Short mmCIF file of N, CA, C and O in Angstrom, two decimals:
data_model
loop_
_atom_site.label_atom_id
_atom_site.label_comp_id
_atom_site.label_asym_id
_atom_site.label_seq_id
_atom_site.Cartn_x
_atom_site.Cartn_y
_atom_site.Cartn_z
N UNK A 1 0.83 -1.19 0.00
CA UNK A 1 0.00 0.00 0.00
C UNK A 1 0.87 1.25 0.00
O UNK A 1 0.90 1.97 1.00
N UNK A 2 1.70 1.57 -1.27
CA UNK A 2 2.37 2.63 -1.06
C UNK A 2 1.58 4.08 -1.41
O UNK A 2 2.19 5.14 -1.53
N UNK A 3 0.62 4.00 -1.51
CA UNK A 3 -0.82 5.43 -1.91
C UNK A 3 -1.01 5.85 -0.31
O UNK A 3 -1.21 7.06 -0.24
N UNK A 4 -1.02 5.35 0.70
CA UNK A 4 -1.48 5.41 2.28
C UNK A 4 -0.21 6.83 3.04
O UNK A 4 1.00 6.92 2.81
N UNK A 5 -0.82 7.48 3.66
CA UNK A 5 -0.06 8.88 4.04
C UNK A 5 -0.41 8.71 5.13
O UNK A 5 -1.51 8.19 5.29
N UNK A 6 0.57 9.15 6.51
CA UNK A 6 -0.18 9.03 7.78
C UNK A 6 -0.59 10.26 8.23
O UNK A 6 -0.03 11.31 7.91
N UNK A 7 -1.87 10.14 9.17
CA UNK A 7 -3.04 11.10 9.38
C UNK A 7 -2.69 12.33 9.99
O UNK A 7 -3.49 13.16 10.43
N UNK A 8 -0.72 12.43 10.01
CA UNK A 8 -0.51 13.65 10.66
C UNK A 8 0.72 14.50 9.64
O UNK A 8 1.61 15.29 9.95
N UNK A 9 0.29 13.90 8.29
CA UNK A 9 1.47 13.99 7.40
C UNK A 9 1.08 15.61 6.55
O UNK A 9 -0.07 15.73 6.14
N UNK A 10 2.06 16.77 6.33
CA UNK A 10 1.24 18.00 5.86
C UNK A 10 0.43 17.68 4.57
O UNK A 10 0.53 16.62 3.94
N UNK A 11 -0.33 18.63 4.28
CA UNK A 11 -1.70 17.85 2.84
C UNK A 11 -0.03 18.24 1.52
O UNK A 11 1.07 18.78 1.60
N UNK A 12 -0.85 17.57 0.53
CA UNK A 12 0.46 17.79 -0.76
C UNK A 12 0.46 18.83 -1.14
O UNK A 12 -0.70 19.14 -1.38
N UNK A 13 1.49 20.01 -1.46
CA UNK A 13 1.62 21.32 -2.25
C UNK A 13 0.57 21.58 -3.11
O UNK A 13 0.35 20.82 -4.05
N UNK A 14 -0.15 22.62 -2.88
CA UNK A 14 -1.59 22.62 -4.17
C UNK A 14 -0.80 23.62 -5.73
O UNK A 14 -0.30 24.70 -5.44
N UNK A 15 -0.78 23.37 -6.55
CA UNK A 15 -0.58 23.70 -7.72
C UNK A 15 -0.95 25.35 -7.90
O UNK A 15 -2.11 25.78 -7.82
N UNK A 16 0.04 26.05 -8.12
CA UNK A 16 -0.20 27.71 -8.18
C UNK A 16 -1.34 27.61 -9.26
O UNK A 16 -1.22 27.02 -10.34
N UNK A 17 -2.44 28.24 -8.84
CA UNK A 17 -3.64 28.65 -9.63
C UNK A 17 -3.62 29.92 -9.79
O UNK A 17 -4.65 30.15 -10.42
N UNK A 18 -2.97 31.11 -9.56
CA UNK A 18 -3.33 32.57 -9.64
C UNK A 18 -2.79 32.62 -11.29
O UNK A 18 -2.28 31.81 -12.08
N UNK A 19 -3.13 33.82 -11.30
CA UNK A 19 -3.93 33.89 -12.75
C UNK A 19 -3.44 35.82 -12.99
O UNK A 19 -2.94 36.39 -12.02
N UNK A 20 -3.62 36.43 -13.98
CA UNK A 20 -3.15 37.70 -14.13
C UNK A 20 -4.35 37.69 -14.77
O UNK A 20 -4.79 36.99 -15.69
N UNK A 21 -5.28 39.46 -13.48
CA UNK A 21 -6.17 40.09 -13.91
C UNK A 21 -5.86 41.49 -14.35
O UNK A 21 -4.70 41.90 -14.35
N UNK A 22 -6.68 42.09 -14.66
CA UNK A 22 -6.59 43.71 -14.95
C UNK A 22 -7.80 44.15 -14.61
O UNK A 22 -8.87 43.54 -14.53
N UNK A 23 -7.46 45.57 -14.38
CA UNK A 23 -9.08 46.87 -13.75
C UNK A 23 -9.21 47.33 -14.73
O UNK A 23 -8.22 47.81 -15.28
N UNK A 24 -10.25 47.36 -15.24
CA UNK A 24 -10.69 48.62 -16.38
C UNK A 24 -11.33 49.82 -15.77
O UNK A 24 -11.81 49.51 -14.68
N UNK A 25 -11.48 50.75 -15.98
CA UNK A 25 -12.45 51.31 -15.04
C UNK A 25 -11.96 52.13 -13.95
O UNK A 25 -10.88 51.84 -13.43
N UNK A 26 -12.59 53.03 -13.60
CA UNK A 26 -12.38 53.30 -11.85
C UNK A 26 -11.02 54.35 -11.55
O UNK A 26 -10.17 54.61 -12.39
N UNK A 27 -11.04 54.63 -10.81
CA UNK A 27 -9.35 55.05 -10.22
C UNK A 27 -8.24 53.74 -10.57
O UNK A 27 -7.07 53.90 -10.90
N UNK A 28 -8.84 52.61 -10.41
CA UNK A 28 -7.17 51.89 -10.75
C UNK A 28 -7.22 51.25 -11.75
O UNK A 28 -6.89 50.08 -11.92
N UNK A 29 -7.82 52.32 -12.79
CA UNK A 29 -7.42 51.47 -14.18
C UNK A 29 -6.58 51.00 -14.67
O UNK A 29 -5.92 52.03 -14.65
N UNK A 30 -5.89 50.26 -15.17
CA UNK A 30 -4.93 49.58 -15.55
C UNK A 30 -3.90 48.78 -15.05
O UNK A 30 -2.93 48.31 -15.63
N UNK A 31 -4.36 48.68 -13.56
CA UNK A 31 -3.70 48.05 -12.47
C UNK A 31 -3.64 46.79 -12.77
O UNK A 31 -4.75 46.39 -13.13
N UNK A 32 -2.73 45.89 -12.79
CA UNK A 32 -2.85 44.67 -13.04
C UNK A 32 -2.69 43.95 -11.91
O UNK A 32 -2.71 44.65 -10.90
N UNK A 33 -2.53 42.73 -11.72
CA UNK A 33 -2.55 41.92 -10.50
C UNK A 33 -2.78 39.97 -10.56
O UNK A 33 -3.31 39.33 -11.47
N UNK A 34 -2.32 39.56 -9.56
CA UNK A 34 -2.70 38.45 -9.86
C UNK A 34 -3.77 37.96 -8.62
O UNK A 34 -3.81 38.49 -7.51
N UNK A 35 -4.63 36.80 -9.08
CA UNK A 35 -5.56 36.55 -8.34
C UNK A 35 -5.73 35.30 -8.17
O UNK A 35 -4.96 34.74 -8.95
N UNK A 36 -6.35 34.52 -7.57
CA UNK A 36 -6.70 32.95 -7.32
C UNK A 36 -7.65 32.54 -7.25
O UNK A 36 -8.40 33.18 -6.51
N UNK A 37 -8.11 31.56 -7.75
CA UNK A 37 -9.52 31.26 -7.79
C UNK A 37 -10.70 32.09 -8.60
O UNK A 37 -11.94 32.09 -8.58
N UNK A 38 -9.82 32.69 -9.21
CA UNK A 38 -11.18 33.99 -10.27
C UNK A 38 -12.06 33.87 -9.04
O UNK A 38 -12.77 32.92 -8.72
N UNK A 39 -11.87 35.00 -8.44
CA UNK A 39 -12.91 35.30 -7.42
C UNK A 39 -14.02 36.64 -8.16
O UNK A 39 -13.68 37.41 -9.06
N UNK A 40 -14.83 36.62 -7.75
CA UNK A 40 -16.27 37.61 -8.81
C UNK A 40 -16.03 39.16 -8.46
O UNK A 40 -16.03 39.99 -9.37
N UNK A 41 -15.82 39.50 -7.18
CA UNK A 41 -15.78 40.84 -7.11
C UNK A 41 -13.98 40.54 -6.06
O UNK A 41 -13.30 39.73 -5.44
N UNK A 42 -14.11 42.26 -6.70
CA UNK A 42 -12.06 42.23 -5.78
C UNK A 42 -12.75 43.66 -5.23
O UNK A 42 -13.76 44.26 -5.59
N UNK A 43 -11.91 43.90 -4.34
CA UNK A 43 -12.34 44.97 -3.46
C UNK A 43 -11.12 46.01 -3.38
O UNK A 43 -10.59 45.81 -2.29
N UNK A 44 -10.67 46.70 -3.83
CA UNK A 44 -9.50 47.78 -3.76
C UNK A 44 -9.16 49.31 -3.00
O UNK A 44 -9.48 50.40 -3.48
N UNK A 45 -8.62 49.15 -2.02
CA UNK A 45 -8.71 50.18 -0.80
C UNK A 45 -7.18 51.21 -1.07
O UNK A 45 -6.01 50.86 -1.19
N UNK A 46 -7.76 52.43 -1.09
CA UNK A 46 -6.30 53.37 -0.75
C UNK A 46 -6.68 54.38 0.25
O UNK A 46 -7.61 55.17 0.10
N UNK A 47 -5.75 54.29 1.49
CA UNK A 47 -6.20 55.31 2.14
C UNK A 47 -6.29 57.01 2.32
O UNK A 47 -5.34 57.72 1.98
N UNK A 48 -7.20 57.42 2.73
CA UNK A 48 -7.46 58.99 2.51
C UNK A 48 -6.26 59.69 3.61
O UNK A 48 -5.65 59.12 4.52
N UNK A 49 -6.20 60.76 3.27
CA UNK A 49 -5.34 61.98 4.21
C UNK A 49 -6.15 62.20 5.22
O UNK A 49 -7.25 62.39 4.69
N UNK A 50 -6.29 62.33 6.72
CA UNK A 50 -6.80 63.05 7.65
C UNK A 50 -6.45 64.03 8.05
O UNK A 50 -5.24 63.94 8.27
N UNK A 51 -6.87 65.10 8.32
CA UNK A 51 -6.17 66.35 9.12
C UNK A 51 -6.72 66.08 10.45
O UNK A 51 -7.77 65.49 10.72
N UNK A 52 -5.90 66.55 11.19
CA UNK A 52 -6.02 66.49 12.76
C UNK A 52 -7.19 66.22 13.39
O UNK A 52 -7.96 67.18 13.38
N UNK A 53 -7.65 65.06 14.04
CA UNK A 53 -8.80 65.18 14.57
C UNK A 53 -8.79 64.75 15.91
O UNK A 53 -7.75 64.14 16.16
N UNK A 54 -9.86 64.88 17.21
CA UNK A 54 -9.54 64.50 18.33
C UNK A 54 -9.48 62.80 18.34
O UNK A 54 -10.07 61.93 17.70
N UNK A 55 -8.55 62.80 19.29
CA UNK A 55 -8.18 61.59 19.38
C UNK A 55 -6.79 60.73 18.40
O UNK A 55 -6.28 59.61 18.43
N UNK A 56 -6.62 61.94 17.64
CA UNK A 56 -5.38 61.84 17.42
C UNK A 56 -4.89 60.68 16.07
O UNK A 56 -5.34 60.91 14.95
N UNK A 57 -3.97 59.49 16.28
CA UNK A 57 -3.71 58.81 15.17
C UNK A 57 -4.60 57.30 15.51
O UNK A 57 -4.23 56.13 15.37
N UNK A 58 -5.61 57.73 15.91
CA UNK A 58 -6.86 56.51 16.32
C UNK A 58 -7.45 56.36 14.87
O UNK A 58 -7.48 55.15 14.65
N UNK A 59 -7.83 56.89 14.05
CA UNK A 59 -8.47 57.12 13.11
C UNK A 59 -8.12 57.00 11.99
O UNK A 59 -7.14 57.72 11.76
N UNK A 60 -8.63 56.06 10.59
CA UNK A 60 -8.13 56.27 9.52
C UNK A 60 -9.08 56.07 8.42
O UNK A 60 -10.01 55.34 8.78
N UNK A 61 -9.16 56.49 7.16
CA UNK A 61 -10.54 56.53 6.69
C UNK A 61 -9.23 55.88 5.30
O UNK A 61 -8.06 56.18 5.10
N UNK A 62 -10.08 54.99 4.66
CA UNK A 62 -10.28 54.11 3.61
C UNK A 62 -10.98 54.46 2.55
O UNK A 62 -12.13 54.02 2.62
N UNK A 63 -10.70 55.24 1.30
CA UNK A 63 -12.06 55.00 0.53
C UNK A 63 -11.70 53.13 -0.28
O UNK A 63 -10.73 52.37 -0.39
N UNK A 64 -13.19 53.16 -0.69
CA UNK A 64 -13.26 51.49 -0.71
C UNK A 64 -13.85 51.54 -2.44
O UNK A 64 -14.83 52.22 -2.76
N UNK A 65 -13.06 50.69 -3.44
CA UNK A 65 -13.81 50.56 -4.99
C UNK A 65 -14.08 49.12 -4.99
O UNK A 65 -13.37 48.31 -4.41
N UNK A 66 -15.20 48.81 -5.70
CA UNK A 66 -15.57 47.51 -5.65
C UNK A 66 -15.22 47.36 -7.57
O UNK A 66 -15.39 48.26 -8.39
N UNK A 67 -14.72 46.04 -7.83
CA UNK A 67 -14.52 45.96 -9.51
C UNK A 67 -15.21 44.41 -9.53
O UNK A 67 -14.69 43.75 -8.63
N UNK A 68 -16.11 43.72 -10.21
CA UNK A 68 -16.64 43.07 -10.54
C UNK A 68 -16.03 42.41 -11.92
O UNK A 68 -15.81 43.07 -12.93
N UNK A 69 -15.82 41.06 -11.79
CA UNK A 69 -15.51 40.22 -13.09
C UNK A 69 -16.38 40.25 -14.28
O UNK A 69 -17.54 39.87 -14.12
N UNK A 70 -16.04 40.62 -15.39
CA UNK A 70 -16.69 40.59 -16.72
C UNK A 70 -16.33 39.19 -17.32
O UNK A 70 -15.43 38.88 -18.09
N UNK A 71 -17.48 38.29 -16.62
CA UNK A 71 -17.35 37.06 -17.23
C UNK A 71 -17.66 36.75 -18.58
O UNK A 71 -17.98 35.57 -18.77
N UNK A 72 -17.64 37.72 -19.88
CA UNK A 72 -17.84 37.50 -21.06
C UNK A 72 -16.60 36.97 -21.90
O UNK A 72 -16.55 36.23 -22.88
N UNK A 73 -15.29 37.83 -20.88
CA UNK A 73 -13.89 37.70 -21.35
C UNK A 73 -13.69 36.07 -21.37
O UNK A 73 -14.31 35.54 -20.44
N UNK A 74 -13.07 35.27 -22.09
CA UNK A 74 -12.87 33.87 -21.84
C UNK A 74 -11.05 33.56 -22.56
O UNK A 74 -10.59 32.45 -22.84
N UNK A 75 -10.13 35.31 -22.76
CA UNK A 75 -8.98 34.64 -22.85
C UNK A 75 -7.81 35.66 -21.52
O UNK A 75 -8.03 36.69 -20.88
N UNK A 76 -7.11 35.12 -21.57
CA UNK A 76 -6.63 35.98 -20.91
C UNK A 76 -5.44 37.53 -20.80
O UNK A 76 -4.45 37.42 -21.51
N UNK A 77 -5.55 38.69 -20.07
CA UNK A 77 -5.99 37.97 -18.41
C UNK A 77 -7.40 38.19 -18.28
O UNK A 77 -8.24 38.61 -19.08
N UNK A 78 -7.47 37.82 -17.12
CA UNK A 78 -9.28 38.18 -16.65
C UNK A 78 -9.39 39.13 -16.43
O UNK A 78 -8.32 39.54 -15.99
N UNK A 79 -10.38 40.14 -16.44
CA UNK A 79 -10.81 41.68 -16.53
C UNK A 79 -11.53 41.68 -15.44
O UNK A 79 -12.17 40.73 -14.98
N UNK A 80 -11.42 43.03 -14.91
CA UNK A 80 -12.63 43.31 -13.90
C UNK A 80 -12.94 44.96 -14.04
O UNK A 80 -12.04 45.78 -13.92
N UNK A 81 -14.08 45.26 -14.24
CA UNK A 81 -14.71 46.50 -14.33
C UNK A 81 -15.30 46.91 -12.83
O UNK A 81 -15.81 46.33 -11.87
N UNK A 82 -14.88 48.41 -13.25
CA UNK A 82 -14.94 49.20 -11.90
C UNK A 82 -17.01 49.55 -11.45
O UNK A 82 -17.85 49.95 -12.25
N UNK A 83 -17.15 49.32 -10.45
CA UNK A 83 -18.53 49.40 -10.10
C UNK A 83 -19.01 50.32 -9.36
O UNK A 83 -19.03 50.28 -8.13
N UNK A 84 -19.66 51.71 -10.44
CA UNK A 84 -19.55 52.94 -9.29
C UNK A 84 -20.49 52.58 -8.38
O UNK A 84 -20.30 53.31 -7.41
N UNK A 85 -21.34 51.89 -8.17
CA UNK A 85 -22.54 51.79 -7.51
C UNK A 85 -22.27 51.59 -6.14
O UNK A 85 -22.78 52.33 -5.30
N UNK A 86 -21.40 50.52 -5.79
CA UNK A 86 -20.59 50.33 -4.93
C UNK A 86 -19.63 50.71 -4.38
O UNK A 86 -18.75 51.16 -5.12
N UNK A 87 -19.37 50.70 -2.86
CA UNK A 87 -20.61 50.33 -2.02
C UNK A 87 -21.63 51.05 -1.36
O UNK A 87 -22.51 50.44 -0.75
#
């Protein structure tokens, strides 16, 4: 039975699946990137400037773009369009 692994043995190396997408769209147009699993929406954060507020460096504001997969594309890379709607 040389197929048998014992039940405390690490699982086998999984095979690099990431993949090279691109943003169309949005503030980060043309950003490229790689991704895994073609996931449907990617979520892309840069943070804003604060000026002084109480309480000091407690605080940090995020604006947030949502880009959604254009599953029409079928070569690569995979595309994702920017979604003003969101969030």
């Amino acid at each position: 039975m040389d197929d048998v692994t014992p039940a405390n043995s690490p699982p086998p190396p999984r095979p690099d699946r990431s993949e090279l997408a691109e943003l169309r769209g949005g503030p980060a147009a043309g950003l490229r990137l790689r991704v895994t699993d073609r996931p449907a929406v990617l979520q892309i954060t840069r943070p804003c400037p604060v000026e002084e507020a109480p309480g000091g460096d407690e605080f940090g504001i995020t604006e947030v773009y949502v880009y959604r997969r254009d599953w029409r594309m079928k070569s690569p890379p995979l595309r994702y369009g920017y979604d003003p709607a969101s969030p």
